[in-house]
Tab-separated table of C-alpha atoms and ligand atoms in Angstrom:
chain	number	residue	atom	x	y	z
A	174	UNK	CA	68.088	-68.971	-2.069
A	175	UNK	CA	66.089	-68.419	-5.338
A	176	UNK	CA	64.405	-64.873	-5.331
A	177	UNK	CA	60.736	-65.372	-4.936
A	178	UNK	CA	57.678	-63.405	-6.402
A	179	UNK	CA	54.352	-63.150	-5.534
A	180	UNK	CA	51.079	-60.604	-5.364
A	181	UNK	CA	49.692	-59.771	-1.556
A	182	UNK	CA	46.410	-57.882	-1.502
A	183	UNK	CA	45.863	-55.592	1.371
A	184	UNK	CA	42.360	-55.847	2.083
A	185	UNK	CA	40.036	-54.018	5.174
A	186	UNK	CA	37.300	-51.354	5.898
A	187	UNK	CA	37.891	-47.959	4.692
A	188	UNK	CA	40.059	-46.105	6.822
A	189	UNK	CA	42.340	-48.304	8.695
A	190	UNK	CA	45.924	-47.300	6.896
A	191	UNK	CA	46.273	-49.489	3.500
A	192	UNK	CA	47.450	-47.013	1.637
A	193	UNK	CA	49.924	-45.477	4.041
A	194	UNK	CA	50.820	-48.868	4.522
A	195	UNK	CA	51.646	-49.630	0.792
A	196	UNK	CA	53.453	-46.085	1.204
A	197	UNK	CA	55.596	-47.332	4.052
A	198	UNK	CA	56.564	-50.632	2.094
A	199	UNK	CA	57.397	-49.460	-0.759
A	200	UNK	CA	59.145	-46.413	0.472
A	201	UNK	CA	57.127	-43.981	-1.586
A	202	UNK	CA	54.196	-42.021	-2.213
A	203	UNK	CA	51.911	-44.271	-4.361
A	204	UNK	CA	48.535	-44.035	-3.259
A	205	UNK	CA	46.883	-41.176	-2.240
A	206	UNK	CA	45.987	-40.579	1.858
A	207	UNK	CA	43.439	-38.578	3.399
A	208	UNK	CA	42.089	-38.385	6.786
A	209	UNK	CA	38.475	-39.328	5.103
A	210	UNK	CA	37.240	-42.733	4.504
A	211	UNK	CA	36.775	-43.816	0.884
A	212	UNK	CA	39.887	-42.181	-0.501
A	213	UNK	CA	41.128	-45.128	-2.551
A	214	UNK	CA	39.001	-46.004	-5.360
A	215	UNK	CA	40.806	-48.020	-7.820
A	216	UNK	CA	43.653	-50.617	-7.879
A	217	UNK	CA	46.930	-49.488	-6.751
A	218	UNK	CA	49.859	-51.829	-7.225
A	219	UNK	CA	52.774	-50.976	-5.049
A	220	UNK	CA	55.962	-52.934	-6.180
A	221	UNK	CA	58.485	-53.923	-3.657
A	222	UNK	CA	61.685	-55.665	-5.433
A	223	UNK	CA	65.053	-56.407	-3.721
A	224	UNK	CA	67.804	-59.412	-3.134
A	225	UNK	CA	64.719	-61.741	-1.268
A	226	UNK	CA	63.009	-61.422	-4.665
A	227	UNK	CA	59.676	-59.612	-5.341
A	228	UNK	CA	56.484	-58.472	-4.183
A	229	UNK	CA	53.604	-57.008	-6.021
A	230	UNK	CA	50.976	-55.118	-2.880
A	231	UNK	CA	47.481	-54.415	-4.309
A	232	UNK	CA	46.091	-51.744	-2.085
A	233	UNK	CA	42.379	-51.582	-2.666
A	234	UNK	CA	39.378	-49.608	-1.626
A	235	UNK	CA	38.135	-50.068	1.693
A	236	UNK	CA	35.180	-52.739	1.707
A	237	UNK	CA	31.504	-50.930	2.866
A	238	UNK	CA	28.358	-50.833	2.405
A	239	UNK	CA	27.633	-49.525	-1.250
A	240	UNK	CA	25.154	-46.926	-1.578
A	241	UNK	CA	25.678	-45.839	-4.901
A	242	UNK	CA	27.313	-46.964	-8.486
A	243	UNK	CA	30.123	-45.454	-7.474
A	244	UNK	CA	30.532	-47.424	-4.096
A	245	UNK	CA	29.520	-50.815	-5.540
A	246	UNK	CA	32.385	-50.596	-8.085
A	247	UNK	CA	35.181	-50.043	-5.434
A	248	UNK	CA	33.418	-52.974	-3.365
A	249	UNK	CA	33.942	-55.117	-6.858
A	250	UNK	CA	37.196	-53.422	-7.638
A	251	UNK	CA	38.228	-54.482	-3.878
A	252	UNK	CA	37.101	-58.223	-4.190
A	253	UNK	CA	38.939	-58.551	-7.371
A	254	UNK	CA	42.006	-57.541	-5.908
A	255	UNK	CA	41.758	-60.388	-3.400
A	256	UNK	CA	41.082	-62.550	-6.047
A	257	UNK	CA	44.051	-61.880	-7.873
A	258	UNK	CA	46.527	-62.427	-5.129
A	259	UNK	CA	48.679	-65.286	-3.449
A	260	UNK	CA	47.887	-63.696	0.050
A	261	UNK	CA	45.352	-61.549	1.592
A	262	UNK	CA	46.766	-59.185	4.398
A	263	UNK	CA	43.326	-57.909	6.223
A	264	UNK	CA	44.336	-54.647	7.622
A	265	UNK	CA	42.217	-53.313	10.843
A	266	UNK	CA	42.710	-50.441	12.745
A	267	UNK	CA	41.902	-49.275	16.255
A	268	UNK	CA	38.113	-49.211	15.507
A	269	UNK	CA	36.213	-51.901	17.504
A	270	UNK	CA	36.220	-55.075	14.662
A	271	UNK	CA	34.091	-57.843	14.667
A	272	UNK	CA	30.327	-56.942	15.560
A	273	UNK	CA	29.610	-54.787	13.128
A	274	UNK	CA	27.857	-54.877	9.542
A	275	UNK	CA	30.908	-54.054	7.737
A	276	UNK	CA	33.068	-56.276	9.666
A	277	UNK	CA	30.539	-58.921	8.497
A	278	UNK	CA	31.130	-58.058	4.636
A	279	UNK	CA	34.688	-58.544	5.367
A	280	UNK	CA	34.258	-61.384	6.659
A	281	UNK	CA	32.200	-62.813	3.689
A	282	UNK	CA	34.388	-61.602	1.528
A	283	UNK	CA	37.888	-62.802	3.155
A	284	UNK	CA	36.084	-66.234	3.610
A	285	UNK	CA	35.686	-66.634	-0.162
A	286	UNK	CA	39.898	-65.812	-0.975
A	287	UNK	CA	41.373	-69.162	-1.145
A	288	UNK	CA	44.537	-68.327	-0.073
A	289	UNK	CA	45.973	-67.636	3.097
A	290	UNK	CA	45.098	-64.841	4.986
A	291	UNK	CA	47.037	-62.629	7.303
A	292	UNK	CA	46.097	-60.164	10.267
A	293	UNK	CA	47.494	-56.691	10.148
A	294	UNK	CA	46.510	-54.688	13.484
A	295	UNK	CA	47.441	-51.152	12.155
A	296	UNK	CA	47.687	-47.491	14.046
A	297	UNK	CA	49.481	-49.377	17.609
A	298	UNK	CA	50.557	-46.198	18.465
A	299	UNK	CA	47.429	-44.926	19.033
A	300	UNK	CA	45.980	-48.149	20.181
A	301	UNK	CA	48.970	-48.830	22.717
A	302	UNK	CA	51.082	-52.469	22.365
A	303	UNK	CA	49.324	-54.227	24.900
A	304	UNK	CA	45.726	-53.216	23.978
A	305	UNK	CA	46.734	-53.738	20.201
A	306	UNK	CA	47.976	-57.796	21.454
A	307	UNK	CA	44.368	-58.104	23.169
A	308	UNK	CA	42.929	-57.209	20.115
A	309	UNK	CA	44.863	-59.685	18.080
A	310	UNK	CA	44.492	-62.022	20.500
A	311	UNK	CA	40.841	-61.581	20.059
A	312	UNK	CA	40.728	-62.320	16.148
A	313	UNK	CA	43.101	-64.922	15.759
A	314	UNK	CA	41.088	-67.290	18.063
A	315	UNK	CA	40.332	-69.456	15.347
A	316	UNK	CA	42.572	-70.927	12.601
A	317	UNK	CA	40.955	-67.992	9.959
A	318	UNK	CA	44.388	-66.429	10.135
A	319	UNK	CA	47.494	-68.005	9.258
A	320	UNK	CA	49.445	-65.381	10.804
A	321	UNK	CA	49.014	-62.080	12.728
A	322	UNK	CA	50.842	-58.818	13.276
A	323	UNK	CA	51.086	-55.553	15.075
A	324	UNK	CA	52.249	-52.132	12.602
A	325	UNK	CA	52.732	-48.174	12.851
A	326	UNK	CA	52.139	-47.820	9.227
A	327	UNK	CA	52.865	-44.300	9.857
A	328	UNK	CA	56.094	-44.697	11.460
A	329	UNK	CA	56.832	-48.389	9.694
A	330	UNK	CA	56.885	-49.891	13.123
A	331	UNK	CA	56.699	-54.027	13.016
A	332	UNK	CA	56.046	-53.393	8.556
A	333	UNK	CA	59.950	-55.320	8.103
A	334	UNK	CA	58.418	-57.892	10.163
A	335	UNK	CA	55.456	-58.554	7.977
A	336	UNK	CA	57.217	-57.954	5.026
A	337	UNK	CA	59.525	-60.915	6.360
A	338	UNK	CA	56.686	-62.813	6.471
A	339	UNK	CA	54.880	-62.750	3.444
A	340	UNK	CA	58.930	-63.487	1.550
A	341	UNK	CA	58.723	-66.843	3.350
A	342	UNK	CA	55.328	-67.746	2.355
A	343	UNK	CA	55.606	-66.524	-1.312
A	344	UNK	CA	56.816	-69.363	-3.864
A	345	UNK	CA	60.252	-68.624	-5.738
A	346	UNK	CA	59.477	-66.872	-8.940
A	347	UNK	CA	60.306	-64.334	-11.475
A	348	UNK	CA	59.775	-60.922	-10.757
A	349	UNK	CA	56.573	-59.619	-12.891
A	350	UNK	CA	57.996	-56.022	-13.246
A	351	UNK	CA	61.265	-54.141	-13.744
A	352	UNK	CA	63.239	-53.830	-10.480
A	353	UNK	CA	63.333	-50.005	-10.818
A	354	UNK	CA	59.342	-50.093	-11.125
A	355	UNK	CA	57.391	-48.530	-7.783
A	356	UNK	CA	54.228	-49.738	-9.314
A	357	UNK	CA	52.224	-50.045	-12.621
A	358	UNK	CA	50.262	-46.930	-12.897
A	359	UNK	CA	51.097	-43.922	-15.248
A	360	UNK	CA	51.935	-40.965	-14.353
A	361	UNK	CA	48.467	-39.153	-16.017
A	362	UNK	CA	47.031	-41.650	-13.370
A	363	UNK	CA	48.801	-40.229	-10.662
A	364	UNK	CA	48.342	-36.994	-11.407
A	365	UNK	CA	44.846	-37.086	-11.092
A	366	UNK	CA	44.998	-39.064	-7.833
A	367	UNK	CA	47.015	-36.044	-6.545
A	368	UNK	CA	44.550	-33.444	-7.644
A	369	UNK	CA	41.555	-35.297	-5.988
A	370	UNK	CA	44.073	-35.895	-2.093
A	371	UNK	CA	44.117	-32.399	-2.139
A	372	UNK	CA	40.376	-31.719	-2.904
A	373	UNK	CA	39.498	-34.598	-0.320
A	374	UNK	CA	41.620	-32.508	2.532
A	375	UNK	CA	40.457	-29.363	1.985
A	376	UNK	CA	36.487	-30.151	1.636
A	377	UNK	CA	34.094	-31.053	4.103
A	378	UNK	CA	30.894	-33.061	4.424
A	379	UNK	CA	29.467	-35.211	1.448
A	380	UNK	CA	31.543	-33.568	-0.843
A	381	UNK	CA	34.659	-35.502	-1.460
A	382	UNK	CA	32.205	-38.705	-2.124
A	383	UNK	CA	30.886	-36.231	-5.007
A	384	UNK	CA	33.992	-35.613	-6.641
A	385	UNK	CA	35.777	-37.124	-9.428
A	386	UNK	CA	38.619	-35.615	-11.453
A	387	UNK	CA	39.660	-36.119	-15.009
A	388	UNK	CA	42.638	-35.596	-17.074
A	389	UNK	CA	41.781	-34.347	-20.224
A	390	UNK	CA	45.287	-33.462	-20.945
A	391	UNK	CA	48.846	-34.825	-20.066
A	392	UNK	CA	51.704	-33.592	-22.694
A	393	UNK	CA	55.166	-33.737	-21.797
A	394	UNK	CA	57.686	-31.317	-23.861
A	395	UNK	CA	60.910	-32.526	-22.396
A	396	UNK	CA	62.886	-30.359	-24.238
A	397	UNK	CA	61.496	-27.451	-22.004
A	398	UNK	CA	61.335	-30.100	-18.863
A	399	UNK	CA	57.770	-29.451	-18.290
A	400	UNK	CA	54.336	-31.110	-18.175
A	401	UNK	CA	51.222	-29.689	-19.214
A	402	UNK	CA	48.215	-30.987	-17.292
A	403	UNK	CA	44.734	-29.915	-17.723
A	404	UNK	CA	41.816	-31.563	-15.713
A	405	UNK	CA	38.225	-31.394	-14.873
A	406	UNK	CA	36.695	-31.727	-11.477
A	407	UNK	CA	33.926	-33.189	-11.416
A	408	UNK	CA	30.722	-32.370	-8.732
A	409	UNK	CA	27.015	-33.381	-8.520
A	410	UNK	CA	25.593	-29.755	-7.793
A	411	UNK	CA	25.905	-26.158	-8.846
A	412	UNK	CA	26.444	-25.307	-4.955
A	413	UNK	CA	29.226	-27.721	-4.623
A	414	UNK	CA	31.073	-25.928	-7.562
A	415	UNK	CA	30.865	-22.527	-5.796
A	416	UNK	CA	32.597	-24.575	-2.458
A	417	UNK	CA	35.378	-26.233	-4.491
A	418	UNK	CA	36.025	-23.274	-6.688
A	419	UNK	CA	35.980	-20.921	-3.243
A	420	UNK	CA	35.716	-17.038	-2.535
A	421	UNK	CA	37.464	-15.273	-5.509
A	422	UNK	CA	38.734	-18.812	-6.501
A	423	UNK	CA	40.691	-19.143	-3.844
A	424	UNK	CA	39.901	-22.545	-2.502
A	425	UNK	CA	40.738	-23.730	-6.759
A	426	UNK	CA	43.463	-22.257	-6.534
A	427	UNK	CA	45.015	-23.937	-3.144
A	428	UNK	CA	44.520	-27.127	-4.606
A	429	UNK	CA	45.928	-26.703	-7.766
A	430	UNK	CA	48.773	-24.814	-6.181
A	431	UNK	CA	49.492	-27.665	-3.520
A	432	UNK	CA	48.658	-30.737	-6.646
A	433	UNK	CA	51.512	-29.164	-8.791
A	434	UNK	CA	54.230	-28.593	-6.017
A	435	UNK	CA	54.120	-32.281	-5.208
A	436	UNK	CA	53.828	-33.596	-8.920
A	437	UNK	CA	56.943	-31.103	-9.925
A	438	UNK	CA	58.838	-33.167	-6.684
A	439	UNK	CA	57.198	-36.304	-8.135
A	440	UNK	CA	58.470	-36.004	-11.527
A	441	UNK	CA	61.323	-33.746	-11.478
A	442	UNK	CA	59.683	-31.455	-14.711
A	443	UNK	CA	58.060	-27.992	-14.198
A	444	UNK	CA	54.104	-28.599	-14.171
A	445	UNK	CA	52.095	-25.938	-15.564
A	446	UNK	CA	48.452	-26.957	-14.199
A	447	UNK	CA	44.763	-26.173	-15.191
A	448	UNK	CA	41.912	-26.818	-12.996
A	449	UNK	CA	38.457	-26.557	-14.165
A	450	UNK	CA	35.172	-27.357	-12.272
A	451	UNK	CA	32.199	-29.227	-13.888
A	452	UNK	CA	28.832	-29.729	-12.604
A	453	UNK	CA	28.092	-33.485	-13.396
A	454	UNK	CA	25.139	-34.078	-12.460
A	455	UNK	CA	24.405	-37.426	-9.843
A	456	UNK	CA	27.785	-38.892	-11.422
A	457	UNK	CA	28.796	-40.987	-8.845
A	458	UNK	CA	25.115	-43.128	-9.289
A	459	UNK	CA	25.540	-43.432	-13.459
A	460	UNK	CA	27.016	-46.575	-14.697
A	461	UNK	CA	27.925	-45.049	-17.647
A	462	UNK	CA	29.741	-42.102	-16.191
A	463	UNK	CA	31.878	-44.666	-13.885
A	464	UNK	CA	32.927	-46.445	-17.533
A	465	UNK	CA	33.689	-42.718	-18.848
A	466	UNK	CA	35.855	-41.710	-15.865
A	467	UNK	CA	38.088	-44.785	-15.779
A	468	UNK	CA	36.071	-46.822	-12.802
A	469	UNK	CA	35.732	-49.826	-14.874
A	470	UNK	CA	32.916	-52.187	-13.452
A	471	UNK	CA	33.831	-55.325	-12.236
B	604	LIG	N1	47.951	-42.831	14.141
B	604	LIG	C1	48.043	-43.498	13.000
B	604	LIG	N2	47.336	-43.104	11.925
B	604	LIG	C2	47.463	-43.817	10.798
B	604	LIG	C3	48.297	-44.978	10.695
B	604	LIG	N3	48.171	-45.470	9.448
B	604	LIG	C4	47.318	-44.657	8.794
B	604	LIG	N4	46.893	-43.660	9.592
B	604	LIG	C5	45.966	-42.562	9.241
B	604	LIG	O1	44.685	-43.106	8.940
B	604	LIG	C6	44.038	-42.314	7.923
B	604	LIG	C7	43.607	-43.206	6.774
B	604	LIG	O2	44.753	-43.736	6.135
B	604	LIG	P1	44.694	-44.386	4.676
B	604	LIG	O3	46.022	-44.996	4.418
B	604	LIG	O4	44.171	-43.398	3.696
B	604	LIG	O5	43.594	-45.518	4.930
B	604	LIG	P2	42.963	-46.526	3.851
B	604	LIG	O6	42.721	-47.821	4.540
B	604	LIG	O7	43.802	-46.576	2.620
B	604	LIG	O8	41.577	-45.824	3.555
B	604	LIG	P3	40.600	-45.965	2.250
B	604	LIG	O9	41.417	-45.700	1.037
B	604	LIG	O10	39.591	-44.916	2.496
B	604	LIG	O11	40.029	-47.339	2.297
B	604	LIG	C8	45.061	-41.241	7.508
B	604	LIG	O12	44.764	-40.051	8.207
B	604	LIG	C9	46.382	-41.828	7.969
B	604	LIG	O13	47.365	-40.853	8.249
B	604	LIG	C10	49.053	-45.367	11.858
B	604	LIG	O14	49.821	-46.324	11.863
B	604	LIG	N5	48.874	-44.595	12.967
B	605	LIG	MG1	43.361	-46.068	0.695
């Protein structure tokens, strides 16, 4: 048979296991995971290639109720991501689904993706198998779905499955990328994403929704295998500085500490790392600072 290609959005509320899911399929640490809702912000392309042909996973943010600039362009970024693909996985998690407000905005959104759509119940080991097939059950009463199944993104339970699934769907096609590719983003990209896991871990509260980091500098010098990286973290307040930079700059220091031993495993180069903390004042509401910090509007 022909290889085929194709791009499948994973689509959901924030929170249920996208990310970890892209992860799992693609065998590799793409997108950033934290315990907190929100994490992902932008479009992460995970790219899975091998002898059934190609697939090209958008993981998005999670879909909810915008409160501020910052919210209403992952909501955008997250519908544009459906738009651009050949199949919509919408990934829900253990969290009663259906009633609810966001559920709703889902809904509406899913509804307007004219392809087909596919149900991923996520997290079955903490839902347990038979609770999980209730659940499914219970959302695939209609035709909305063309298919439905049950995963352990964390474990990559029932993923070949689904992965199965979406191959026989998909059209035969080129592959879009190189087959060595794990996804389109650049390293500088990454980088940052790192830096801002860690600070989402380790703080508490609003704060993580207040952060944003930036990469002023990225220069490789090969010849010495390493990779200079200097970034700002951004915050809203002059208290939340003090938090993230911590007593005797410890906290700062964690997080840069724990950023650079994964991006030296990551990139196989010695990382010298700077961290510095800016107050930035109500950034996450300002248009223009969205456009400044890479979160294009949509
Ligand atoms: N028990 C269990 N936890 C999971 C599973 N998949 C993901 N998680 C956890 O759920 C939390 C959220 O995972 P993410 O992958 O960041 O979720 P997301 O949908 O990308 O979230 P946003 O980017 O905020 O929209 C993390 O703590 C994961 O470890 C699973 O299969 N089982
Ligand atoms: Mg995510």
């Amino acid at each position: 048979m022909n290889p085929k290609s194709g791009f499948v959005a994973l689509l959901g509320r924030p929170n249920v296991g996208k990310s970890t899911l892209l992860n799992r399929i693609v065998r590799a640490k793409v997108a950033i995971v934290t315990r907190k809702p929100q994490t992902t912000r932008d479009r992460i392309a995970g790219i899975l290639t091998g002898t059934r042909g190609q697939i090209v996973f958008l993981d998005s943010p999670g879909i909810h109720k915008p409160t501020k600039a910052l919210n209403s362009h992952m909501v955008r970024t997250a519908c544009r991501i459906g738009e651009e693909a050949d199949i919509v996985a919408h990934v829900v998690d253990d969290r009663p689904t259906g009633k609810g407000p966001e559920d709703a905005m889902v809904r509406g959104i899913l509804e307007k993706i004219p392809v087909p759509r596919i149900l991923v119940v996520n997290k079955v080991d903490r839902i347990g198998r038979s609770a999980a097939d209730e659940m499914r059950k219970n959302l695939t009463r209609d035709d909305f779905y063309a298919a439905s199944f049950l995963v352990t993104a964390t474990k990559g339970e029932g993923v070949e499955a689904f992965v199965t699934a979406l191959f026989a769907r998909l059209p035969e096609g080129p592959a879009f990328y190189p087959e060595e590719d794990l996804t389109d983003l650049p390293m500088r990209f990454i980088a940052k994403e790192v830096i801002r896991e860690k600070l989402f871990e380790g703080l508490d509260e609003e704060i993580p929704y207040s952060i944003a980091v930036r990469v002023d500098e990225y220069n490789e010098e090969p010849e010495k295998n390493l990779i200079r990286i200097r970034a700002e973290i951004l915050v809203e307040r002059e208290s939340q500085k003090g938090i993230v930079i911590g007593k005797g700059g410890a906290f700062l220091k964690k997080v840069g500490t724990a950023a650079r031993l994964e991006l030296e495993k990551e990139t196989g180069s010695r990382i010298y790392l700077e961290l510095f903390v800016v107050v930035e004042r109500d950034w996450s509401r300002s248009e223009s600072m969205l456009r400044h910090l890479g979160y294009e509007p949509g």
